[in-house]
Short mmCIF file of C-alpha atoms and ligand atoms in Angstrom, two decimals:
data_model
loop_
_atom_site.label_atom_id
_atom_site.label_comp_id
_atom_site.label_asym_id
_atom_site.label_seq_id
_atom_site.Cartn_x
_atom_site.Cartn_y
_atom_site.Cartn_z
CA MET A 1 -22.66 19.84 28.17
CA SER A 2 -22.62 19.16 24.16
CA HIS A 3 -20.71 16.22 22.99
CA CYS A 4 -18.88 18.26 19.81
CA ARG A 5 -15.26 16.96 20.58
CA MET A 6 -14.39 13.27 19.57
CA ILE A 7 -14.19 10.77 21.92
CA LEU A 8 -11.39 8.24 21.85
CA SER A 9 -12.15 4.55 23.48
CA ARG A 10 -9.20 2.74 24.11
CA SER A 11 -10.30 -0.97 24.87
CA TRP A 12 -8.77 -4.32 25.79
CA THR A 13 -10.36 -7.42 23.59
CA LEU A 14 -9.65 -10.96 23.53
CA VAL A 15 -7.52 -11.84 21.34
CA LYS A 16 -7.90 -15.69 21.24
CA HIS A 17 -10.11 -18.24 23.88
CA PHE A 18 -7.96 -18.15 26.81
CA GLU A 19 -5.97 -21.73 27.38
CA GLY A 20 -4.64 -22.96 30.36
CA ALA A 21 -4.01 -19.81 32.38
CA PRO A 22 -4.38 -16.49 30.89
CA LYS A 23 -1.67 -14.99 29.25
CA LEU A 24 0.08 -11.20 28.16
CA SER A 25 -0.76 -11.76 24.66
CA ASP A 26 -4.09 -12.56 24.67
CA PHE A 27 -5.19 -9.84 25.03
CA LYS A 28 -4.88 -6.56 22.24
CA LEU A 29 -5.45 -2.90 22.67
CA LYS A 30 -8.21 -1.40 20.64
CA GLU A 31 -8.69 2.38 19.97
CA VAL A 32 -12.30 3.39 18.65
CA GLU A 33 -13.78 7.40 18.40
CA LEU A 34 -17.85 7.50 19.61
CA SER A 35 -20.06 8.84 18.06
CA PRO A 36 -21.78 11.64 19.01
CA LEU A 37 -24.74 10.58 21.57
CA LYS A 38 -28.56 9.71 19.87
CA ASN A 39 -31.30 10.72 22.01
CA GLY A 40 -32.01 7.99 24.53
CA GLU A 41 -27.97 7.60 24.81
CA VAL A 42 -25.45 7.97 27.52
CA LEU A 43 -22.02 8.22 27.47
CA VAL A 44 -19.45 6.85 30.77
CA GLU A 45 -15.73 7.67 31.58
CA ALA A 46 -14.58 4.01 33.04
CA GLU A 47 -12.60 5.33 36.77
CA TYR A 48 -12.53 1.41 38.29
CA PHE A 49 -12.13 -1.63 36.96
CA SER A 50 -13.35 -5.26 38.57
CA VAL A 51 -11.26 -7.91 37.83
CA ASP A 52 -12.81 -11.33 38.89
CA PRO A 53 -12.76 -15.04 38.64
CA TYR A 54 -15.92 -16.11 36.36
CA MET A 55 -13.91 -13.95 33.89
CA ARG A 56 -12.13 -16.68 32.89
CA PRO A 57 -14.95 -19.17 32.73
CA TYR A 58 -17.56 -17.30 31.03
CA SER A 59 -15.62 -15.67 28.54
CA THR A 60 -14.73 -18.74 27.05
CA ARG A 61 -19.03 -19.56 27.19
CA MET A 62 -20.25 -16.27 26.30
CA MET A 63 -17.67 -14.36 24.08
CA ASN A 64 -16.45 -14.51 20.56
CA GLU A 65 -12.81 -13.69 20.17
CA GLY A 66 -12.06 -9.74 19.21
CA ASP A 67 -14.54 -8.78 21.42
CA VAL A 68 -13.94 -6.16 24.19
CA MET A 69 -13.23 -7.90 27.74
CA MET A 70 -16.12 -8.32 29.51
CA GLY A 71 -15.93 -7.10 33.04
CA THR A 72 -18.34 -4.14 35.41
CA GLN A 73 -16.49 -0.46 36.21
CA VAL A 74 -17.65 2.29 37.54
CA ALA A 75 -17.64 5.04 35.54
CA ARG A 76 -18.92 8.98 35.12
CA VAL A 77 -21.84 10.36 32.89
CA LEU A 78 -19.77 12.59 30.29
CA GLU A 79 -23.15 13.12 28.79
CA SER A 80 -26.41 12.14 28.88
CA LYS A 81 -29.42 12.56 26.26
CA ASN A 82 -31.36 9.99 28.68
CA SER A 83 -33.58 11.52 31.15
CA ALA A 84 -32.49 8.23 33.63
CA PHE A 85 -28.90 9.87 33.29
CA GLN A 86 -27.27 13.10 34.86
CA ALA A 87 -23.88 14.50 33.63
CA GLY A 88 -21.81 13.61 36.79
CA SER A 89 -22.63 11.43 38.55
CA PHE A 90 -21.70 7.31 38.65
CA VAL A 91 -23.02 4.32 37.81
CA ILE A 92 -21.64 0.81 37.19
CA SER A 93 -21.18 -0.32 33.55
CA ASN A 94 -21.27 -3.11 32.08
CA ALA A 95 -19.40 -2.03 29.23
CA GLY A 96 -16.18 -4.11 29.91
CA TRP A 97 -12.61 -3.29 29.55
CA THR A 98 -13.34 0.19 27.98
CA THR A 99 -12.75 3.65 28.97
CA HIS A 100 -15.29 4.79 27.73
CA SER A 101 -18.67 3.89 25.75
CA ILE A 102 -21.97 4.66 24.66
CA SER A 103 -25.06 2.95 26.28
CA ASN A 104 -28.53 3.31 26.25
CA GLY A 105 -28.65 2.66 29.93
CA LYS A 106 -30.16 -0.23 30.60
CA GLU A 107 -27.49 -2.00 31.15
CA LEU A 108 -26.15 1.03 34.00
CA THR A 109 -27.22 1.19 37.41
CA PRO A 110 -26.31 4.02 39.29
CA LEU A 111 -24.31 3.64 42.60
CA LEU A 112 -27.01 3.46 45.24
CA ALA A 113 -28.51 6.27 46.66
CA ASN A 114 -27.03 8.43 49.29
CA TRP A 115 -23.45 6.82 49.19
CA PRO A 116 -21.35 8.10 52.55
CA ALA A 117 -18.50 10.52 50.73
CA HIS A 118 -16.75 8.82 52.58
CA ILE A 119 -16.78 5.62 51.66
CA PRO A 120 -15.15 4.98 47.91
CA ARG A 121 -16.55 4.34 44.66
CA SER A 122 -14.52 1.96 44.17
CA LEU A 123 -16.22 -0.73 46.73
CA ALA A 124 -18.81 -0.73 44.62
CA LEU A 125 -17.05 -3.26 42.45
CA GLY A 126 -16.89 -5.40 45.31
CA THR A 127 -17.94 -4.98 48.78
CA LEU A 128 -20.65 -3.16 48.29
CA GLY A 129 -21.40 -4.75 44.53
CA MET A 130 -21.16 -7.46 43.03
CA PRO A 131 -18.82 -10.48 45.32
CA GLY A 132 -20.93 -8.85 48.98
CA LEU A 133 -23.46 -10.06 47.48
CA THR A 134 -22.17 -12.93 46.51
CA ALA A 135 -21.00 -13.61 49.88
CA TYR A 136 -23.76 -11.88 51.71
CA PHE A 137 -26.50 -14.24 50.24
CA GLY A 138 -24.71 -17.12 49.52
CA LEU A 139 -23.45 -17.64 53.40
CA ARG A 140 -27.46 -16.63 54.79
CA GLU A 141 -29.38 -17.85 52.44
CA ILE A 142 -27.69 -21.77 50.55
CA CYS A 143 -25.16 -21.98 53.87
CA CYS A 144 -28.54 -21.07 55.71
CA ALA A 145 -25.47 -19.45 58.89
CA LYS A 146 -26.75 -19.85 62.56
CA LYS A 147 -25.13 -18.57 65.62
CA GLY A 148 -22.74 -20.82 67.52
CA GLU A 149 -22.09 -23.15 64.38
CA ILE A 150 -18.82 -23.13 62.97
CA VAL A 151 -18.20 -22.00 59.12
CA LEU A 152 -15.62 -23.06 56.61
CA VAL A 153 -14.57 -20.59 54.28
CA ASN A 154 -11.92 -21.26 51.27
CA GLY A 155 -10.61 -18.76 48.96
CA ALA A 156 -11.36 -16.20 52.57
CA ALA A 157 -8.88 -12.96 52.10
CA GLY A 158 -10.01 -12.48 48.34
CA ALA A 159 -13.12 -10.12 47.30
CA VAL A 160 -15.83 -13.08 48.13
CA GLY A 161 -13.86 -15.27 51.56
CA THR A 162 -12.96 -11.79 53.08
CA ILE A 163 -17.01 -10.75 52.92
CA VAL A 164 -18.33 -13.51 54.41
CA GLY A 165 -15.68 -14.06 57.80
CA GLN A 166 -16.94 -11.11 58.58
CA ILE A 167 -21.18 -11.88 58.21
CA ALA A 168 -20.58 -15.07 59.62
CA LYS A 169 -19.02 -13.44 63.14
CA ILE A 170 -21.36 -10.63 62.72
CA ILE A 171 -24.12 -13.78 63.28
CA GLY A 172 -21.77 -15.49 66.06
CA CYS A 173 -20.40 -18.51 64.08
CA LYS A 174 -16.97 -19.81 64.54
CA VAL A 175 -15.81 -18.83 61.38
CA VAL A 176 -11.99 -20.54 59.57
CA GLY A 177 -10.68 -20.05 56.75
CA SER A 178 -7.99 -20.93 54.60
CA ALA A 179 -5.31 -18.85 51.86
CA GLY A 180 -2.19 -18.53 50.00
CA SER A 181 -0.10 -16.74 51.56
CA ASP A 182 0.86 -16.22 55.63
CA GLY A 183 0.18 -11.95 54.63
CA LYS A 184 -3.25 -13.46 53.71
CA VAL A 185 -3.47 -15.82 56.57
CA GLN A 186 -2.14 -12.41 59.68
CA TYR A 187 -4.44 -10.31 57.98
CA LEU A 188 -8.11 -12.63 58.13
CA LYS A 189 -7.07 -13.05 61.69
CA GLU A 190 -6.81 -9.54 62.62
CA ILE A 191 -10.34 -8.99 60.85
CA GLY A 192 -12.06 -11.45 62.93
CA PHE A 193 -11.08 -15.06 61.84
CA ASP A 194 -10.90 -17.50 64.14
CA GLU A 195 -8.59 -19.78 62.69
CA VAL A 196 -6.73 -19.30 59.67
CA PHE A 197 -4.81 -21.11 57.55
CA ASN A 198 -2.09 -21.30 54.68
CA TYR A 199 -3.07 -24.14 52.59
CA LYS A 200 0.12 -23.84 50.54
CA THR A 201 2.27 -24.41 53.03
CA VAL A 202 0.66 -27.02 55.48
CA SER A 203 1.43 -30.65 54.87
CA SER A 204 -1.62 -32.36 54.94
CA LEU A 205 -5.41 -29.98 54.27
CA GLU A 206 -6.83 -32.53 56.01
CA GLU A 207 -4.75 -32.55 59.25
CA ALA A 208 -5.26 -28.25 59.19
CA LEU A 209 -8.87 -28.56 58.21
CA LYS A 210 -9.12 -31.05 62.08
CA LYS A 211 -7.03 -29.14 63.62
CA ALA A 212 -8.44 -25.80 63.38
CA SER A 213 -11.98 -27.29 64.17
CA PRO A 214 -11.71 -30.58 65.69
CA GLU A 215 -15.38 -30.50 65.33
CA GLY A 216 -16.08 -30.48 62.41
CA TYR A 217 -18.24 -28.23 60.14
CA ASP A 218 -22.09 -27.32 59.49
CA CYS A 219 -21.49 -24.68 56.59
CA PHE A 220 -19.00 -25.16 54.26
CA PHE A 221 -18.67 -21.41 51.80
CA ASP A 222 -16.48 -23.61 48.81
CA ASN A 223 -14.36 -21.14 46.30
CA VAL A 224 -12.60 -22.93 45.92
CA GLY A 225 -13.69 -26.90 43.99
CA GLY A 226 -11.52 -29.16 43.11
CA GLU A 227 -9.18 -31.70 46.29
CA PHE A 228 -10.89 -28.83 49.45
CA THR A 229 -13.33 -29.82 48.33
CA ASP A 230 -13.01 -33.15 48.22
CA VAL A 231 -10.81 -33.22 52.06
CA ALA A 232 -13.91 -30.73 53.24
CA LEU A 233 -16.48 -32.92 52.65
CA LEU A 234 -15.71 -35.69 55.12
CA GLN A 235 -15.27 -33.51 57.98
CA MET A 236 -19.01 -31.98 57.18
CA ARG A 237 -20.87 -32.25 60.40
CA LYS A 238 -24.42 -33.64 60.62
CA TYR A 239 -27.07 -31.87 58.37
CA GLY A 240 -24.37 -29.85 57.50
CA ARG A 241 -24.78 -27.32 54.37
CA ILE A 242 -22.02 -26.26 51.43
CA ALA A 243 -22.56 -23.46 49.44
CA VAL A 244 -20.66 -24.19 45.94
CA CYS A 245 -19.74 -20.58 44.76
CA GLY A 246 -16.27 -21.22 42.96
CA ALA A 247 -13.74 -23.36 41.31
CA ILE A 248 -11.18 -21.36 40.91
CA SER A 249 -8.73 -24.22 40.91
CA LEU A 250 -10.40 -26.03 38.84
CA TYR A 251 -10.61 -22.94 36.06
CA ASN A 252 -7.77 -23.15 34.15
CA ASP A 253 -8.14 -27.00 33.70
CA THR A 254 -8.06 -28.01 30.16
CA VAL A 255 -9.11 -31.46 31.15
CA PRO A 256 -11.82 -32.42 32.92
CA ARG A 257 -10.60 -33.83 36.43
CA LYS A 258 -11.86 -36.90 37.66
CA GLY A 259 -12.29 -36.63 42.24
CA PRO A 260 -13.86 -39.18 44.38
CA TYR A 261 -17.83 -38.46 44.25
CA VAL A 262 -20.00 -36.57 46.46
CA HIS A 263 -21.98 -39.21 47.45
CA TYR A 264 -20.91 -40.98 50.64
CA PRO A 265 -20.24 -38.15 52.85
CA LEU A 266 -23.86 -36.44 51.95
CA ILE A 267 -26.09 -39.50 52.30
CA LEU A 268 -24.01 -40.14 55.47
CA GLN A 269 -24.17 -36.59 57.49
CA GLU A 270 -26.78 -35.99 55.22
CA LEU A 271 -25.00 -32.88 54.19
CA ARG A 272 -26.96 -30.17 51.60
CA MET A 273 -24.50 -29.37 48.79
CA GLU A 274 -26.76 -25.94 46.50
CA GLY A 275 -24.86 -24.29 43.33
CA PHE A 276 -25.51 -20.69 42.89
CA THR A 277 -24.97 -17.60 40.88
CA VAL A 278 -25.37 -14.37 42.61
CA PRO A 279 -28.49 -12.86 40.26
CA ARG A 280 -30.64 -15.56 42.12
CA TRP A 281 -31.24 -12.72 44.64
CA GLN A 282 -31.25 -10.10 41.73
CA ASN A 283 -34.85 -8.93 43.13
CA ARG A 284 -32.86 -8.26 46.81
CA TYR A 285 -29.92 -6.75 45.74
CA ASN A 286 -31.03 -3.36 47.50
CA GLU A 287 -31.74 -4.76 50.66
CA GLY A 288 -28.17 -6.95 50.47
CA LEU A 289 -26.19 -3.54 49.74
CA GLU A 290 -28.01 -1.46 52.36
CA LYS A 291 -27.39 -4.09 55.04
CA LEU A 292 -23.90 -4.15 53.71
CA MET A 293 -23.35 -0.50 53.62
CA GLN A 294 -24.57 -0.35 56.98
CA TRP A 295 -22.05 -2.77 58.41
CA VAL A 296 -19.31 -1.05 56.54
CA VAL A 297 -19.96 2.74 58.16
CA GLU A 298 -20.81 0.92 61.29
CA GLY A 299 -16.78 -0.13 60.59
CA LYS A 300 -18.38 -3.82 61.35
CA LEU A 301 -17.79 -5.03 58.01
CA LYS A 302 -14.11 -3.86 57.32
CA TYR A 303 -12.36 -4.07 53.60
CA ARG A 304 -9.29 -3.89 51.89
CA GLU A 305 -8.48 -3.55 48.10
CA HIS A 306 -5.46 -4.51 46.10
CA ILE A 307 -4.97 -1.55 43.77
CA THR A 308 -3.45 -1.48 40.78
CA LYS A 309 -3.12 1.40 38.31
CA GLY A 310 -3.67 3.01 34.97
CA PHE A 311 -6.17 0.20 32.54
CA ASP A 312 -3.22 -0.60 30.50
CA ASN A 313 -1.89 -2.88 33.71
CA LEU A 314 -5.65 -4.10 33.12
CA PRO A 315 -4.33 -8.01 31.90
CA SER A 316 -1.46 -7.87 33.96
CA ALA A 317 -3.77 -7.42 37.28
CA PHE A 318 -6.71 -10.13 35.96
CA ILE A 319 -3.71 -12.97 35.35
CA GLY A 320 -2.66 -11.34 39.14
CA MET A 321 -5.70 -11.97 40.97
CA LEU A 322 -6.03 -15.57 39.79
CA LYS A 323 -2.78 -16.29 40.77
CA GLY A 324 -3.09 -14.73 44.13
CA ASP A 325 -1.73 -11.61 44.04
CA ASN A 326 -4.63 -9.83 46.07
CA THR A 327 -5.63 -9.51 49.49
CA GLY A 328 -9.58 -8.08 48.85
CA LYS A 329 -10.86 -7.48 45.83
CA ALA A 330 -8.58 -6.44 42.98
CA ILE A 331 -9.19 -3.14 41.66
CA ILE A 332 -7.57 -1.13 38.45
CA THR A 333 -7.32 2.68 38.79
CA ALA A 334 -8.84 4.16 34.87
CA LYS A 335 -5.95 6.67 35.32
P1 NDP B 401 -10.59 -13.65 45.11
O1 NDP B 401 -10.38 -11.49 45.70
O2 NDP B 401 -10.61 -14.93 46.10
O3 NDP B 401 -9.47 -13.58 44.10
C1 NDP B 401 -9.37 -15.35 43.12
C2 NDP B 401 -8.42 -16.17 44.85
O4 NDP B 401 -8.53 -16.75 44.41
C3 NDP B 401 -6.69 -15.29 44.74
O5 NDP B 401 -6.37 -14.00 45.05
C4 NDP B 401 -6.05 -16.88 44.64
O6 NDP B 401 -5.56 -16.49 46.49
C5 NDP B 401 -7.60 -17.53 45.06
N1 NDP B 401 -6.74 -18.94 43.83
C6 NDP B 401 -6.42 -18.86 42.58
N2 NDP B 401 -6.10 -19.96 42.65
C7 NDP B 401 -6.04 -21.16 43.60
C8 NDP B 401 -6.62 -22.52 43.97
N3 NDP B 401 -5.88 -23.55 42.98
N4 NDP B 401 -6.80 -23.00 44.42
C9 NDP B 401 -7.24 -21.91 46.03
N5 NDP B 401 -7.34 -21.09 45.62
C10 NDP B 401 -6.66 -20.11 44.92
O7 NDP B 401 -12.28 -13.67 43.85
P2 NDP B 401 -13.24 -13.58 44.20
O8 NDP B 401 -13.74 -13.52 45.90
O9 NDP B 401 -13.94 -12.98 43.68
O10 NDP B 401 -14.41 -14.74 43.66
C11 NDP B 401 -14.27 -16.21 44.47
C12 NDP B 401 -14.74 -17.31 44.09
O11 NDP B 401 -16.21 -16.76 43.35
C13 NDP B 401 -14.80 -17.90 42.65
O12 NDP B 401 -14.83 -18.64 42.72
C14 NDP B 401 -14.97 -16.41 41.85
O13 NDP B 401 -15.70 -17.35 40.69
C15 NDP B 401 -16.81 -16.97 42.87
N6 NDP B 401 -17.52 -16.12 42.65
C16 NDP B 401 -18.50 -16.94 42.58
C17 NDP B 401 -19.94 -16.03 42.28
C18 NDP B 401 -21.41 -16.69 42.10
O14 NDP B 401 -22.22 -15.68 42.01
N7 NDP B 401 -21.24 -18.27 42.08
C19 NDP B 401 -20.55 -14.16 41.82
C20 NDP B 401 -18.44 -14.09 42.64
C21 NDP B 401 -17.25 -14.18 43.28
P3 NDP B 401 -4.88 -17.51 47.15
O15 NDP B 401 -3.88 -17.01 47.70
O16 NDP B 401 -5.71 -17.75 48.78
O17 NDP B 401 -4.54 -18.82 46.96
#
């Protein structure tokens, strides 16, 4: 196919760095006409967009005002002058919140080979993508969860949390989760969590954690940080492991908080607390994705997506995800 017609690309740009919670006025639409492809280049069209919590803190550190919002998308190759990418194939692109983009192929990753027709491609942004890998490697390599142990995960009804809990069940652990609505609590029970509570309505977080597991916790997969972490650390069992995955309760803070210090629980219970980012296992992504795909196909790993329709709704979907609108992975369709 020759790229003779002009392609108009629409993008959401960041007008101003976020102050506190992101607002619709922080984003602005921009349209540009793309130039014809040069040798080695690929033209892609977004099919699904991902909105993820990391965009809140990372945009401040890694973006300039006026840039296209960062992010990943599942995209279709419309035209290719790069032999590594065939027109009509699907890729993961880091082009951000933009409908069409031209790439030299370096930041494009082909979808996992032999993707089954009945598995939605959008899962490449969730259960079968970065969040799934975060759960897979974080739980296994940092929490080192073993059969018979007790695992706690907060932010449990989200993209990462739902997978952490289910993998922990596959390993043979008891799983306790917390989430921010009764609907989410219900969903987590349906997919096999042993104990779940709504952290927004319990009168005492400490009591809720004790009630869910009077014996305490061997592993804590922490997506939330802040006060939740302070309380949970005091309920870890001897030699417990804490995977510090995220701190969503702190991302909108404008003034750094001063919490209790971690030393006493870490020393007295001889805990290991370790932060990580998932690219640490980049050279093992295929291993993780193949295992996650196997579990999805076997029905052992259930998924749910919170789908918002339309590129124009990306900013509101992002804001909504940060507030907890989503059960499972927050996805936006391009059309
Ligand atoms: P989710 O799908 O879980 O969406 C975010 C959820 O966070 C919301 O649905 C909301 O659910 C919850 N939330 C928002 N504010 C608060 C708060 N103040 N206290 C508790 N929960 C809150 O997102 P992901 O699964 O994609 O990400 C989960 C965490 O993992 C994030 O912290 C993220 O930054 C981190 N992460 C880290 C990676 C790494 O490499 N280290 C990679 C990927 C994600 P609710 O209704 O329950 O409040």
